[in-house]
Amino acid sequence: MVLQRIFRAVIMGPPGSGKGTVSARITKTFGLSHISSGDILRSNINNKTELGLLMKCCIDQGQLVPDDVMSRLILRDLRAMDHSSWLLDGFPRTVPQAEALDDAHSVDTVINLNVPFQTIKQRLTSRWTHLPTGRVYNVDFNPPKVPGLDDETGEPLVQRDDDTPHTVTLRLKAYENQTEPVLEYYRSNGVLETFTGTETNMIWPHVEAFLHKKLFSVKQKVA
């Protein structure tokens, strides 16, 4: 689908709610450019930048990265996409971040994935990662072909520090305390749409139908 004007969306949900998977389907189906805060974090951490080391310390302790650091990193990338339609995955996570985004760009819609915390705990603690690429496997529903090894490189998989049961609990509490107010912020702005479920494949058709309707409406308005 070729849009007649710039369309910009945010996808939200707790860590492990399937934001990455749904984001990939949105970008493939609707042609939006995907900006993942996780990709930007990994790049800085892998390159061991000063901000990357600070962020790794926060993540390992189950804490959110400071607002000013995240906003500076994400908005820097968005400035290079002034004439593009995009989907933000993993940002904003706090009201100050949302306000910083609104100051710079107009957000058309916010997709919220509402997945029960117990489902996420089971999903994340079963997750193993190939650190050099960020490829993620789940021993329950997306296992590697050879247990403990990456499918493409054959290198060892590890359980990230932030996927251990204790840290997952801390991350979910941090999300609930600091990120939930962002949902209310966007709800009050009239741009929030929430999709509830325990499996990504059950949530996706509803997200797809909503965006088809939303984008068709956009196309009609500007025709």
PDB file of N, CA and C in Angstrom, residues 76-135:
ATOM      1  N   ARG A  76      17.229  11.316  17.407  1.00  0.00           N
ATOM      2  CA  ARG A  76      18.313  11.489  16.438  1.00  0.00           C
ATOM      3  C   ARG A  76      18.046  10.659  15.188  1.00  0.00           C
ATOM      4  N   ASP A  77      17.585   9.405  15.379  1.00  0.00           N
ATOM      5  CA  ASP A  77      17.271   8.554  14.235  1.00  0.00           C
ATOM      6  C   ASP A  77      16.055   9.079  13.468  1.00  0.00           C
ATOM      7  N   LEU A  78      15.059   9.585  14.198  1.00  0.00           N
ATOM      8  CA  LEU A  78      13.845  10.067  13.545  1.00  0.00           C
ATOM      9  C   LEU A  78      14.105  11.307  12.696  1.00  0.00           C
ATOM     10  N   ARG A  79      15.057  12.112  13.110  1.00  0.00           N
ATOM     11  CA  ARG A  79      15.365  13.320  12.335  1.00  0.00           C
ATOM     12  C   ARG A  79      15.843  12.977  10.931  1.00  0.00           C
ATOM     13  N   ALA A  80      16.426  11.803  10.789  1.00  0.00           N
ATOM     14  CA  ALA A  80      16.896  11.377   9.471  1.00  0.00           C
ATOM     15  C   ALA A  80      15.758  10.806   8.618  1.00  0.00           C
ATOM     16  N   MET A  81      14.542  10.747   9.193  1.00  0.00           N
ATOM     17  CA  MET A  81      13.394  10.157   8.492  1.00  0.00           C
ATOM     18  C   MET A  81      12.226  11.136   8.443  1.00  0.00           C
ATOM     19  N   ASP A  82      12.527  12.416   8.287  1.00  0.00           N
ATOM     20  CA  ASP A  82      11.493  13.452   8.313  1.00  0.00           C
ATOM     21  C   ASP A  82      10.427  13.254   7.246  1.00  0.00           C
ATOM     22  N   HIS A  83      10.778  12.627   6.126  1.00  0.00           N
ATOM     23  CA  HIS A  83       9.835  12.476   5.025  1.00  0.00           C
ATOM     24  C   HIS A  83       9.387  11.027   4.852  1.00  0.00           C
ATOM     25  N   SER A  84       9.471  10.244   5.931  1.00  0.00           N
ATOM     26  CA  SER A  84       9.115   8.830   5.880  1.00  0.00           C
ATOM     27  C   SER A  84       7.988   8.507   6.857  1.00  0.00           C
ATOM     28  N   SER A  85       7.209   7.483   6.498  1.00  0.00           N
ATOM     29  CA  SER A  85       6.248   6.911   7.441  1.00  0.00           C
ATOM     30  C   SER A  85       6.987   5.871   8.282  1.00  0.00           C
ATOM     31  N   TRP A  86       6.711   5.839   9.592  1.00  0.00           N
ATOM     32  CA  TRP A  86       7.461   4.911  10.430  1.00  0.00           C
ATOM     33  C   TRP A  86       6.625   4.326  11.559  1.00  0.00           C
ATOM     34  N   LEU A  87       7.189   3.249  12.127  1.00  0.00           N
ATOM     35  CA  LEU A  87       6.617   2.589  13.307  1.00  0.00           C
ATOM     36  C   LEU A  87       7.694   2.537  14.377  1.00  0.00           C
ATOM     37  N   LEU A  88       7.387   3.085  15.538  1.00  0.00           N
ATOM     38  CA  LEU A  88       8.310   3.053  16.671  1.00  0.00           C
ATOM     39  C   LEU A  88       7.989   1.876  17.571  1.00  0.00           C
ATOM     40  N   ASP A  89       8.981   1.060  17.852  1.00  0.00           N
ATOM     41  CA  ASP A  89       8.834  -0.144  18.667  1.00  0.00           C
ATOM     42  C   ASP A  89       9.705   0.011  19.913  1.00  0.00           C
ATOM     43  N   GLY A  90       9.074   0.070  21.096  1.00  0.00           N
ATOM     44  CA  GLY A  90       9.838   0.142  22.344  1.00  0.00           C
ATOM     45  C   GLY A  90      10.087   1.554  22.850  1.00  0.00           C
ATOM     46  N   PHE A  91       9.531   2.543  22.192  1.00  0.00           N
ATOM     47  CA  PHE A  91       9.678   3.946  22.594  1.00  0.00           C
ATOM     48  C   PHE A  91       8.428   4.692  22.139  1.00  0.00           C
ATOM     49  N   PRO A  92       7.862   5.569  23.015  1.00  0.00           N
ATOM     50  CA  PRO A  92       8.320   5.954  24.350  1.00  0.00           C
ATOM     51  C   PRO A  92       7.859   4.982  25.435  1.00  0.00           C
ATOM     52  N   ARG A  93       8.583   5.013  26.553  1.00  0.00           N
ATOM     53  CA  ARG A  93       8.233   4.161  27.686  1.00  0.00           C
ATOM     54  C   ARG A  93       7.845   4.959  28.924  1.00  0.00           C
ATOM     55  N   THR A  94       8.013   6.253  28.880  1.00  0.00           N
ATOM     56  CA  THR A  94       7.609   7.119  29.996  1.00  0.00           C
ATOM     57  C   THR A  94       6.903   8.339  29.421  1.00  0.00           C
ATOM     58  N   VAL A  95       6.163   9.033  30.281  1.00  0.00           N
ATOM     59  CA  VAL A  95       5.457  10.237  29.830  1.00  0.00           C
ATOM     60  C   VAL A  95       6.428  11.310  29.332  1.00  0.00           C
ATOM     61  N   PRO A  96       7.554  11.574  30.020  1.00  0.00           N
ATOM     62  CA  PRO A  96       8.497  12.559  29.470  1.00  0.00           C
ATOM     63  C   PRO A  96       9.007  12.189  28.075  1.00  0.00           C
ATOM     64  N   GLN A  97       9.224  10.890  27.818  1.00  0.00           N
ATOM     65  CA  GLN A  97       9.632  10.462  26.481  1.00  0.00           C
ATOM     66  C   GLN A  97       8.511  10.714  25.472  1.00  0.00           C
ATOM     67  N   ALA A  98       7.276  10.427  25.879  1.00  0.00           N
ATOM     68  CA  ALA A  98       6.133  10.655  24.990  1.00  0.00           C
ATOM     69  C   ALA A  98       5.983  12.137  24.675  1.00  0.00           C
ATOM     70  N   GLU A  99       6.189  12.973  25.671  1.00  0.00           N
ATOM     71  CA  GLU A  99       6.101  14.419  25.460  1.00  0.00           C
ATOM     72  C   GLU A  99       7.205  14.908  24.535  1.00  0.00           C
ATOM     73  N   ALA A 100       8.419  14.348  24.699  1.00  0.00           N
ATOM     74  CA  ALA A 100       9.534  14.715  23.828  1.00  0.00           C
ATOM     75  C   ALA A 100       9.232  14.315  22.385  1.00  0.00           C
ATOM     76  N   LEU A 101       8.615  13.146  22.203  1.00  0.00           N
ATOM     77  CA  LEU A 101       8.249  12.693  20.860  1.00  0.00           C
ATOM     78  C   LEU A 101       7.188  13.605  20.256  1.00  0.00           C
ATOM     79  N   ASP A 102       6.170  13.942  21.052  1.00  0.00           N
ATOM     80  CA  ASP A 102       5.097  14.815  20.555  1.00  0.00           C
ATOM     81  C   ASP A 102       5.610  16.206  20.191  1.00  0.00           C
ATOM     82  N   ASP A 103       6.612  16.665  20.906  1.00  0.00           N
ATOM     83  CA  ASP A 103       7.190  17.974  20.595  1.00  0.00           C
ATOM     84  C   ASP A 103       7.860  17.979  19.219  1.00  0.00           C
ATOM     85  N   ALA A 104       8.329  16.799  18.801  1.00  0.00           N
ATOM     86  CA  ALA A 104       9.080  16.709  17.548  1.00  0.00           C
ATOM     87  C   ALA A 104       8.247  16.182  16.384  1.00  0.00           C
ATOM     88  N   HIS A 105       7.254  15.301  16.670  1.00  0.00           N
ATOM     89  CA  HIS A 105       6.502  14.647  15.596  1.00  0.00           C
ATOM     90  C   HIS A 105       5.048  14.446  16.013  1.00  0.00           C
ATOM     91  N   SER A 106       4.167  14.345  15.021  1.00  0.00           N
ATOM     92  CA  SER A 106       2.759  14.037  15.262  1.00  0.00           C
ATOM     93  C   SER A 106       2.539  12.532  15.108  1.00  0.00           C
ATOM     94  N   VAL A 107       2.026  11.889  16.156  1.00  0.00           N
ATOM     95  CA  VAL A 107       1.770  10.445  16.135  1.00  0.00           C
ATOM     96  C   VAL A 107       0.314  10.195  15.748  1.00  0.00           C
ATOM     97  N   ASP A 108       0.098   9.388  14.699  1.00  0.00           N
ATOM     98  CA  ASP A 108      -1.253   9.129  14.203  1.00  0.00           C
ATOM     99  C   ASP A 108      -1.998   8.093  15.029  1.00  0.00           C
ATOM    100  N   THR A 109      -1.305   7.041  15.455  1.00  0.00           N
ATOM    101  CA  THR A 109      -1.975   5.995  16.226  1.00  0.00           C
ATOM    102  C   THR A 109      -0.963   5.285  17.116  1.00  0.00           C
ATOM    103  N   VAL A 110      -1.453   4.760  18.240  1.00  0.00           N
ATOM    104  CA  VAL A 110      -0.631   4.000  19.173  1.00  0.00           C
ATOM    105  C   VAL A 110      -1.278   2.637  19.372  1.00  0.00           C
ATOM    106  N   ILE A 111      -0.548   1.580  19.014  1.00  0.00           N
ATOM    107  CA  ILE A 111      -1.032   0.207  19.139  1.00  0.00           C
ATOM    108  C   ILE A 111      -0.497  -0.372  20.439  1.00  0.00           C
ATOM    109  N   ASN A 112      -1.403  -0.774  21.320  1.00  0.00           N
ATOM    110  CA  ASN A 112      -1.003  -1.329  22.610  1.00  0.00           C
ATOM    111  C   ASN A 112      -1.293  -2.827  22.661  1.00  0.00           C
ATOM    112  N   LEU A 113      -0.258  -3.644  22.885  1.00  0.00           N
ATOM    113  CA  LEU A 113      -0.418  -5.089  23.016  1.00  0.00           C
ATOM    114  C   LEU A 113      -0.578  -5.424  24.492  1.00  0.00           C
ATOM    115  N   ASN A 114      -1.766  -5.879  24.852  1.00  0.00           N
ATOM    116  CA  ASN A 114      -2.091  -6.174  26.246  1.00  0.00           C
ATOM    117  C   ASN A 114      -1.992  -7.683  26.469  1.00  0.00           C
ATOM    118  N   VAL A 115      -0.818  -8.142  26.956  1.00  0.00           N
ATOM    119  CA  VAL A 115      -0.559  -9.560  27.189  1.00  0.00           C
ATOM    120  C   VAL A 115      -0.372  -9.784  28.692  1.00  0.00           C
ATOM    121  N   PRO A 116      -1.049 -10.784  29.280  1.00  0.00           N
ATOM    122  CA  PRO A 116      -0.939 -11.015  30.727  1.00  0.00           C
ATOM    123  C   PRO A 116       0.509 -11.217  31.166  1.00  0.00           C
ATOM    124  N   PHE A 117       0.870 -10.639  32.323  1.00  0.00           N
ATOM    125  CA  PHE A 117       2.234 -10.721  32.819  1.00  0.00           C
ATOM    126  C   PHE A 117       2.682 -12.161  33.031  1.00  0.00           C
ATOM    127  N   GLN A 118       1.780 -13.052  33.479  1.00  0.00           N
ATOM    128  CA  GLN A 118       2.170 -14.443  33.714  1.00  0.00           C
ATOM    129  C   GLN A 118       2.583 -15.122  32.413  1.00  0.00           C
ATOM    130  N   THR A 119       1.882 -14.800  31.330  1.00  0.00           N
ATOM    131  CA  THR A 119       2.242 -15.326  30.014  1.00  0.00           C
ATOM    132  C   THR A 119       3.630 -14.842  29.609  1.00  0.00           C
ATOM    133  N   ILE A 120       3.899 -13.569  29.877  1.00  0.00           N
ATOM    134  CA  ILE A 120       5.191 -12.987  29.511  1.00  0.00           C
ATOM    135  C   ILE A 120       6.320 -13.602  30.337  1.00  0.00           C
ATOM    136  N   LYS A 121       6.096 -13.820  31.621  1.00  0.00           N
ATOM    137  CA  LYS A 121       7.129 -14.429  32.465  1.00  0.00           C
ATOM    138  C   LYS A 121       7.527 -15.798  31.930  1.00  0.00           C
ATOM    139  N   GLN A 122       6.531 -16.587  31.559  1.00  0.00           N
ATOM    140  CA  GLN A 122       6.818 -17.924  31.019  1.00  0.00           C
ATOM    141  C   GLN A 122       7.559 -17.810  29.692  1.00  0.00           C
ATOM    142  N   ARG A 123       7.135 -16.861  28.869  1.00  0.00           N
ATOM    143  CA  ARG A 123       7.732 -16.680  27.548  1.00  0.00           C
ATOM    144  C   ARG A 123       9.189 -16.232  27.652  1.00  0.00           C
ATOM    145  N   LEU A 124       9.458 -15.248  28.501  1.00  0.00           N
ATOM    146  CA  LEU A 124      10.803 -14.677  28.583  1.00  0.00           C
ATOM    147  C   LEU A 124      11.804 -15.601  29.261  1.00  0.00           C
ATOM    148  N   THR A 125      11.387 -16.305  30.300  1.00  0.00           N
ATOM    149  CA  THR A 125      12.325 -17.178  30.998  1.00  0.00           C
ATOM    150  C   THR A 125      12.635 -18.433  30.188  1.00  0.00           C
ATOM    151  N   SER A 126      11.884 -18.657  29.092  1.00  0.00           N
ATOM    152  CA  SER A 126      12.177 -19.758  28.170  1.00  0.00           C
ATOM    153  C   SER A 126      12.974 -19.270  26.964  1.00  0.00           C
ATOM    154  N   ARG A 127      13.420 -18.011  27.018  1.00  0.00           N
ATOM    155  CA  ARG A 127      14.042 -17.374  25.856  1.00  0.00           C
ATOM    156  C   ARG A 127      15.565 -17.445  25.926  1.00  0.00           C
ATOM    157  N   TRP A 128      16.168 -17.815  24.791  1.00  0.00           N
ATOM    158  CA  TRP A 128      17.622 -17.868  24.675  1.00  0.00           C
ATOM    159  C   TRP A 128      18.036 -17.070  23.445  1.00  0.00           C
ATOM    160  N   THR A 129      19.179 -16.397  23.531  1.00  0.00           N
ATOM    161  CA  THR A 129      19.563 -15.406  22.531  1.00  0.00           C
ATOM    162  C   THR A 129      20.941 -15.677  21.945  1.00  0.00           C
ATOM    163  N   HIS A 130      21.075 -15.396  20.631  1.00  0.00           N
ATOM    164  CA  HIS A 130      22.387 -15.352  19.998  1.00  0.00           C
ATOM    165  C   HIS A 130      22.838 -13.897  20.079  1.00  0.00           C
ATOM    166  N   LEU A 131      23.746 -13.615  21.007  1.00  0.00           N
ATOM    167  CA  LEU A 131      24.086 -12.237  21.327  1.00  0.00           C
ATOM    168  C   LEU A 131      24.630 -11.420  20.152  1.00  0.00           C
ATOM    169  N   PRO A 132      25.516 -11.958  19.303  1.00  0.00           N
ATOM    170  CA  PRO A 132      26.075 -11.122  18.226  1.00  0.00           C
ATOM    171  C   PRO A 132      25.032 -10.560  17.268  1.00  0.00           C
ATOM    172  N   THR A 133      23.920 -11.296  17.048  1.00  0.00           N
ATOM    173  CA  THR A 133      22.907 -10.838  16.092  1.00  0.00           C
ATOM    174  C   THR A 133      21.605 -10.431  16.756  1.00  0.00           C
ATOM    175  N   GLY A 134      21.384 -10.834  18.010  1.00  0.00           N
ATOM    176  CA  GLY A 134      20.120 -10.545  18.663  1.00  0.00           C
ATOM    177  C   GLY A 134      19.027 -11.543  18.323  1.00  0.00           C
ATOM    178  N   ARG A 135      19.357 -12.618  17.550  1.00  0.00           N
ATOM    179  CA  ARG A 135      18.346 -13.628  17.220  1.00  0.00           C
ATOM    180  C   ARG A 135      17.862 -14.306  18.498  1.00  0.00           C
TER     181      ARG A 135
END
